[in-house]
JSON list of C-alpha atoms in Angstrom, two decimals:
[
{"chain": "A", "resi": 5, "resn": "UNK", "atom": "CA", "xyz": [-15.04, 30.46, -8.17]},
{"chain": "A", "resi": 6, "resn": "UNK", "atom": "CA", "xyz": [-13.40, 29.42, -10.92]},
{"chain": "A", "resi": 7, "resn": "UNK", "atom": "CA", "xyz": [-12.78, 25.78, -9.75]},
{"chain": "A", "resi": 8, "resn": "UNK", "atom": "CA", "xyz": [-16.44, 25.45, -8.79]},
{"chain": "A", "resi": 9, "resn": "UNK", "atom": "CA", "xyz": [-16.87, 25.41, -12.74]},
{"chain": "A", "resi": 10, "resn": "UNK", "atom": "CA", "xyz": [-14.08, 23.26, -13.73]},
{"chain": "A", "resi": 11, "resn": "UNK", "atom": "CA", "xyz": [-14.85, 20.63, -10.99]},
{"chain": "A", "resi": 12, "resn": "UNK", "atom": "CA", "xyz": [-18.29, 19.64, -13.06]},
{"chain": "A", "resi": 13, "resn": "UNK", "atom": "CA", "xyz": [-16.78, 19.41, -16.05]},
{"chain": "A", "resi": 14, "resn": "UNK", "atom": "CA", "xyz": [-14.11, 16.92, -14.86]},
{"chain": "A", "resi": 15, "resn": "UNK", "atom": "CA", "xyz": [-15.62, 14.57, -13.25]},
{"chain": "A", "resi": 16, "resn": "UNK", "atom": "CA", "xyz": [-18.36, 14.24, -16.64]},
{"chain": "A", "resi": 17, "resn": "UNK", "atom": "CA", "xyz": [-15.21, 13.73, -18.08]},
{"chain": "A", "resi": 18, "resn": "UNK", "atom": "CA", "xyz": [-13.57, 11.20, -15.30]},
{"chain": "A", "resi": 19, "resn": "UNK", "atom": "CA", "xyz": [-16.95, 9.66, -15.61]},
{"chain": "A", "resi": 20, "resn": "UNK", "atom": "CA", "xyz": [-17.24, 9.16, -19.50]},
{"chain": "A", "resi": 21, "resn": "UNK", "atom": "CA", "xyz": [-13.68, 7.98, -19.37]},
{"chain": "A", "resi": 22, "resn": "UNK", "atom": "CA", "xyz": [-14.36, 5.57, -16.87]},
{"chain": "A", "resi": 23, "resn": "UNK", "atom": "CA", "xyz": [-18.21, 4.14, -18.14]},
{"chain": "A", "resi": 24, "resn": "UNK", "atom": "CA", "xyz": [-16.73, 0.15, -18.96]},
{"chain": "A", "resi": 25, "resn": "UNK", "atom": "CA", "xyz": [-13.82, 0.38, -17.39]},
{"chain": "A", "resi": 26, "resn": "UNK", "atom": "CA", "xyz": [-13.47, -3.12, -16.15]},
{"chain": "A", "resi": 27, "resn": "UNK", "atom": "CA", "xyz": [-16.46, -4.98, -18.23]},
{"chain": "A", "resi": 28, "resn": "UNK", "atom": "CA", "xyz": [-14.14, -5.04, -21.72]},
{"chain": "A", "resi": 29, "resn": "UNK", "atom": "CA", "xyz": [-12.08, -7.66, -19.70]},
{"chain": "A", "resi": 30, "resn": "UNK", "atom": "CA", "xyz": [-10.51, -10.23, -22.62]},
{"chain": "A", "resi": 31, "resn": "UNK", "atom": "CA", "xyz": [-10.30, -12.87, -20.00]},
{"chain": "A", "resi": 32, "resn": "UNK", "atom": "CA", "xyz": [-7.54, -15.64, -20.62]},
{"chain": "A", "resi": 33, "resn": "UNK", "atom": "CA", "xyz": [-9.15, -19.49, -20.96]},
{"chain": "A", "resi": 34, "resn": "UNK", "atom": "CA", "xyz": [-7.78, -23.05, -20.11]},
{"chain": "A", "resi": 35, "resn": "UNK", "atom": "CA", "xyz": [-8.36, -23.91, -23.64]},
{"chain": "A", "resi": 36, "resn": "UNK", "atom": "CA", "xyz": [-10.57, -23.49, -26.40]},
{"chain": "A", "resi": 37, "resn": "UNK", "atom": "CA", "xyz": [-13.59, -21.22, -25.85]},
{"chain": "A", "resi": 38, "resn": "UNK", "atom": "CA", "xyz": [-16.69, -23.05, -26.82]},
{"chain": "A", "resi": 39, "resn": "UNK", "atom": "CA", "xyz": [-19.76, -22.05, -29.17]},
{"chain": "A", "resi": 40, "resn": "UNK", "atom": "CA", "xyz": [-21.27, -20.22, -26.04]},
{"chain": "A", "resi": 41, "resn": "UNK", "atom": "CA", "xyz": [-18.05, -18.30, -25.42]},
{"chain": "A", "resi": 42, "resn": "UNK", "atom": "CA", "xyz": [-19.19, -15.24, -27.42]},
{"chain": "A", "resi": 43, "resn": "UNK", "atom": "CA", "xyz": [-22.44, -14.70, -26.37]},
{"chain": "A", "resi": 44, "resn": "UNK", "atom": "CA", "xyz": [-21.70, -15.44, -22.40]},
{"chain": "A", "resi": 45, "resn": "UNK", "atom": "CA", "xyz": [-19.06, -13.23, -22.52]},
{"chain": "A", "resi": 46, "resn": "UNK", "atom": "CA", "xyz": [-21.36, -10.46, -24.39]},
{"chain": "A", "resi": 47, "resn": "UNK", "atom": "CA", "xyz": [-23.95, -11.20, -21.18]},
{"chain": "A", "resi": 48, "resn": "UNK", "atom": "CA", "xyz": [-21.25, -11.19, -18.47]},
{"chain": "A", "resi": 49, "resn": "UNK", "atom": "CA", "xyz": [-20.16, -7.77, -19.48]},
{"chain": "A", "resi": 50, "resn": "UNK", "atom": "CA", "xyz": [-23.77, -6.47, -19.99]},
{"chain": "A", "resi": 51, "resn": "UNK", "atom": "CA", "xyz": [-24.24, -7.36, -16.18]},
{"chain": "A", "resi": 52, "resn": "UNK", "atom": "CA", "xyz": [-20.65, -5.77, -15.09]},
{"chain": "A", "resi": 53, "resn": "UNK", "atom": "CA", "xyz": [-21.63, -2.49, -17.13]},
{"chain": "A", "resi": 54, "resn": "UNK", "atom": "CA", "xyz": [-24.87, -2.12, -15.20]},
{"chain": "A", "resi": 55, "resn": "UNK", "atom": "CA", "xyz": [-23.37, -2.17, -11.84]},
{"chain": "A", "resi": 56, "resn": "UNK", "atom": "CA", "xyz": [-22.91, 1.54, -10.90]},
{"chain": "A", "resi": 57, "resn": "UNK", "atom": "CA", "xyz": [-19.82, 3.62, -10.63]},
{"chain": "A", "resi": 58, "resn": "UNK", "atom": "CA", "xyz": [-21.09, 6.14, -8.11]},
{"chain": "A", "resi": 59, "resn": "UNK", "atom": "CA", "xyz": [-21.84, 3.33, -5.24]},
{"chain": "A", "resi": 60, "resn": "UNK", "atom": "CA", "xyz": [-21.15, 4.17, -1.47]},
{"chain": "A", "resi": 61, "resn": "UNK", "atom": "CA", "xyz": [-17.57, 3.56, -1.44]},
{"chain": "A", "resi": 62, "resn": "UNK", "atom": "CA", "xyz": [-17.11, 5.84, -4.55]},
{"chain": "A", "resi": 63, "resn": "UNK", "atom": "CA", "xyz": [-18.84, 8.87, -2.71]},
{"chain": "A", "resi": 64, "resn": "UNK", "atom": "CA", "xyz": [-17.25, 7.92, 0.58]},
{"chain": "A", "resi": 65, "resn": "UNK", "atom": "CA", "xyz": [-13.28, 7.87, -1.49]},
{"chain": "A", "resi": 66, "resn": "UNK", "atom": "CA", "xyz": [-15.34, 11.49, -2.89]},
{"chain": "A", "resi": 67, "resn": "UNK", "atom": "CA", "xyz": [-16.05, 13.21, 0.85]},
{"chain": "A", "resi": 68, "resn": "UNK", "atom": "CA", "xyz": [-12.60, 11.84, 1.98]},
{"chain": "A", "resi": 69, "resn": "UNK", "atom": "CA", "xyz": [-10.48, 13.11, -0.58]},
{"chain": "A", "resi": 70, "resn": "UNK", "atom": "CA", "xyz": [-12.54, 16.62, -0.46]},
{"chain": "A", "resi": 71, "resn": "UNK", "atom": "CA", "xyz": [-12.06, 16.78, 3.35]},
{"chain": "A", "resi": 72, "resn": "UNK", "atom": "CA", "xyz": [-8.22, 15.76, 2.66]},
{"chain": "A", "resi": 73, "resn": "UNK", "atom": "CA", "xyz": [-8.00, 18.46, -0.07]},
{"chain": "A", "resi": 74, "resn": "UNK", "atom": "CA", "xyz": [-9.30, 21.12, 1.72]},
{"chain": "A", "resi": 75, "resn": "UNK", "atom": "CA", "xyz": [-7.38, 20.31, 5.05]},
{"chain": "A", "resi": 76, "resn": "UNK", "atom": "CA", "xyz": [-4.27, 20.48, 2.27]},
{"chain": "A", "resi": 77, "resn": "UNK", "atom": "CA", "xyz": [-5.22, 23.63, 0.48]},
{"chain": "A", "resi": 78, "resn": "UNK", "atom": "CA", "xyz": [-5.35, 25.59, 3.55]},
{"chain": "A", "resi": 79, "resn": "UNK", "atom": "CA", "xyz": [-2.57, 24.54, 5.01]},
{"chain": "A", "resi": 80, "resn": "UNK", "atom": "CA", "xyz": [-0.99, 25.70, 1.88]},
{"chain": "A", "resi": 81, "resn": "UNK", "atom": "CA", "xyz": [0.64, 29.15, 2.15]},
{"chain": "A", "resi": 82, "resn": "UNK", "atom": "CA", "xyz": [-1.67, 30.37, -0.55]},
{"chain": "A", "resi": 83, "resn": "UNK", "atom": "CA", "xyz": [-4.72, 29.13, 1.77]},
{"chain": "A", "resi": 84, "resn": "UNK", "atom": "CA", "xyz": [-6.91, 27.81, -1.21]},
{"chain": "A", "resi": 85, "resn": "UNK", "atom": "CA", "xyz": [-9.10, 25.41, 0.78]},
{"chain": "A", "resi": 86, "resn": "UNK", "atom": "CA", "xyz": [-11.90, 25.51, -1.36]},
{"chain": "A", "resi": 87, "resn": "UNK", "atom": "CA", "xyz": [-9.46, 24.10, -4.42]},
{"chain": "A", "resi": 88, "resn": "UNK", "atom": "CA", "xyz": [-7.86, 21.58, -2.47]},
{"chain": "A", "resi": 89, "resn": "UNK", "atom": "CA", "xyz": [-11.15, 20.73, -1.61]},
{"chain": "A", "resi": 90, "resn": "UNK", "atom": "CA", "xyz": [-11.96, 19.76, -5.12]},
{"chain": "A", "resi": 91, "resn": "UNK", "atom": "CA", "xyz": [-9.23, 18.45, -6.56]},
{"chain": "A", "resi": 92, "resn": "UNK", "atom": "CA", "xyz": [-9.08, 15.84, -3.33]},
{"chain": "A", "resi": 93, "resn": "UNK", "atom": "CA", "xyz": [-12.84, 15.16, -4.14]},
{"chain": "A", "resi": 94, "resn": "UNK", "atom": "CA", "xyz": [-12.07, 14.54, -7.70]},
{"chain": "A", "resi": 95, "resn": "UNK", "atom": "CA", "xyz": [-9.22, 12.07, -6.92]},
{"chain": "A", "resi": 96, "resn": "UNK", "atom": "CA", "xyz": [-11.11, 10.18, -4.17]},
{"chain": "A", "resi": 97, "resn": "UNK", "atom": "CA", "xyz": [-13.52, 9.79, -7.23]},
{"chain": "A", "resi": 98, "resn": "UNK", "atom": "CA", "xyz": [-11.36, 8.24, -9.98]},
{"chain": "A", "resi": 99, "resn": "UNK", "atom": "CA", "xyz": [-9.78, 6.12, -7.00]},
{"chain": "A", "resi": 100, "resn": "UNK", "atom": "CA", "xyz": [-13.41, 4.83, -6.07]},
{"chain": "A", "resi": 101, "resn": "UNK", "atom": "CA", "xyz": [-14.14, 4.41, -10.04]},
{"chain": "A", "resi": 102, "resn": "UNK", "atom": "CA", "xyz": [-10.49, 2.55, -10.26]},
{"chain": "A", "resi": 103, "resn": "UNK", "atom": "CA", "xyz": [-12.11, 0.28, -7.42]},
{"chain": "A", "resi": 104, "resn": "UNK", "atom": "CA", "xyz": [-15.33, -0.02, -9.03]},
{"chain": "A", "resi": 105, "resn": "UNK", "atom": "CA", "xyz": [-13.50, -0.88, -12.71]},
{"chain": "A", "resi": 106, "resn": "UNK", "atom": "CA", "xyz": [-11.76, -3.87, -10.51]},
{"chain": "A", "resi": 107, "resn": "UNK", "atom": "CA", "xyz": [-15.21, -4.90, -9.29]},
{"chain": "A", "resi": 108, "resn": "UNK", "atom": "CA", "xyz": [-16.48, -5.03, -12.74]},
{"chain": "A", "resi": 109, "resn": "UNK", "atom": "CA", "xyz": [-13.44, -7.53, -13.67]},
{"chain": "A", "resi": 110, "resn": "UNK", "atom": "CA", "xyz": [-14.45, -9.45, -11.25]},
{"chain": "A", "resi": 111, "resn": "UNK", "atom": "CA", "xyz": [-17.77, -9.75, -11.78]},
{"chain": "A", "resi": 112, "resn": "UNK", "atom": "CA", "xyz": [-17.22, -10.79, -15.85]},
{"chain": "A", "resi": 113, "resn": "UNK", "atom": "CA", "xyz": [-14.62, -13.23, -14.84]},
{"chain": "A", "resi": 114, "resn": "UNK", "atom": "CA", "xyz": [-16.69, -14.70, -12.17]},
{"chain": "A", "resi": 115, "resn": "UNK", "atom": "CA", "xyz": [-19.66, -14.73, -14.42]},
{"chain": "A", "resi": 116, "resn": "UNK", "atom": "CA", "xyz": [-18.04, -16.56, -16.95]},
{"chain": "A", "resi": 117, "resn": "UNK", "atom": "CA", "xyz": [-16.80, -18.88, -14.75]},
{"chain": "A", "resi": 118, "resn": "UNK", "atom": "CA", "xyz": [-20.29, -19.53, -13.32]},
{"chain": "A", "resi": 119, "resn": "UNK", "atom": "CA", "xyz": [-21.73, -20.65, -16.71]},
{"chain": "A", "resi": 120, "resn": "UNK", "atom": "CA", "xyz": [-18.74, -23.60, -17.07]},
{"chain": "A", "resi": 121, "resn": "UNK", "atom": "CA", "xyz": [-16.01, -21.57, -18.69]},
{"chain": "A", "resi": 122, "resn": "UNK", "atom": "CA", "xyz": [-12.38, -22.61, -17.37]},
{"chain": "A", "resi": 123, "resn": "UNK", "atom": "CA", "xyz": [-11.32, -18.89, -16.86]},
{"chain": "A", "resi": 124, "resn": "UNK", "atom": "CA", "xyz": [-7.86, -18.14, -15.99]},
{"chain": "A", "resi": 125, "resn": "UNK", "atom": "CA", "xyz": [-7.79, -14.37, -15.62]}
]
């Protein structure tokens, strides 16, 4: 029982940790930023924070890792499915929040770039 309690309380955490990862991008530019710099950049990020963390492939990495974990845990000569269960659900999270941080990269540098700013990376 005792990891049905702890599981909530990581993934708030995983989640918290996780909230901009990706949008506070300090992107690298071909030259000088111009007086709209600063403010598209402020923009770009608003727009990669608002993209979700929990999409499909976040959940999916989620079941996957849970089905994994429990396979795992009772395998295990201890037979602790329901453990390996969580901690495979809570690292097929922060793998599909890792993804979703790279998305959010994307999307600022890409933004940027769409409004005529020679972004590197």
């Amino acid at each position: 029982m005792k990891p049905m309690l702890i599981a909530p309380l990581c993934l708030t955490a995983l989640l918290g940790a996780c909230a901009k990862m990706g949008a506070d991008v300090d992107p690298i530019l071909d030259g000088p930023p111009n007086a709209q710099f600063q403010s598209d950049l402020a923009a770009c990020r608003s727009l990669a924070r608002n993209q979700s963390q929990l999409d499909h492939e976040t959940m999916a990495a989620a079941v996957i890792g849970a089905g994994i974990g429990g396979v795992l845990g009772e395998v295990d000569s201890e037979g602790n499915a329901l453990g390996g269960a969580v901690a495979g659900a809570l690292a097929g999270t922060a793998m599909g929040m890792s993804e979703a941080g790279d998305t959010r990269k994307a999307i600022v540098l890409n933004c940027l770039r769409g409004r005529g700013h020679a972004v590197v990376n």
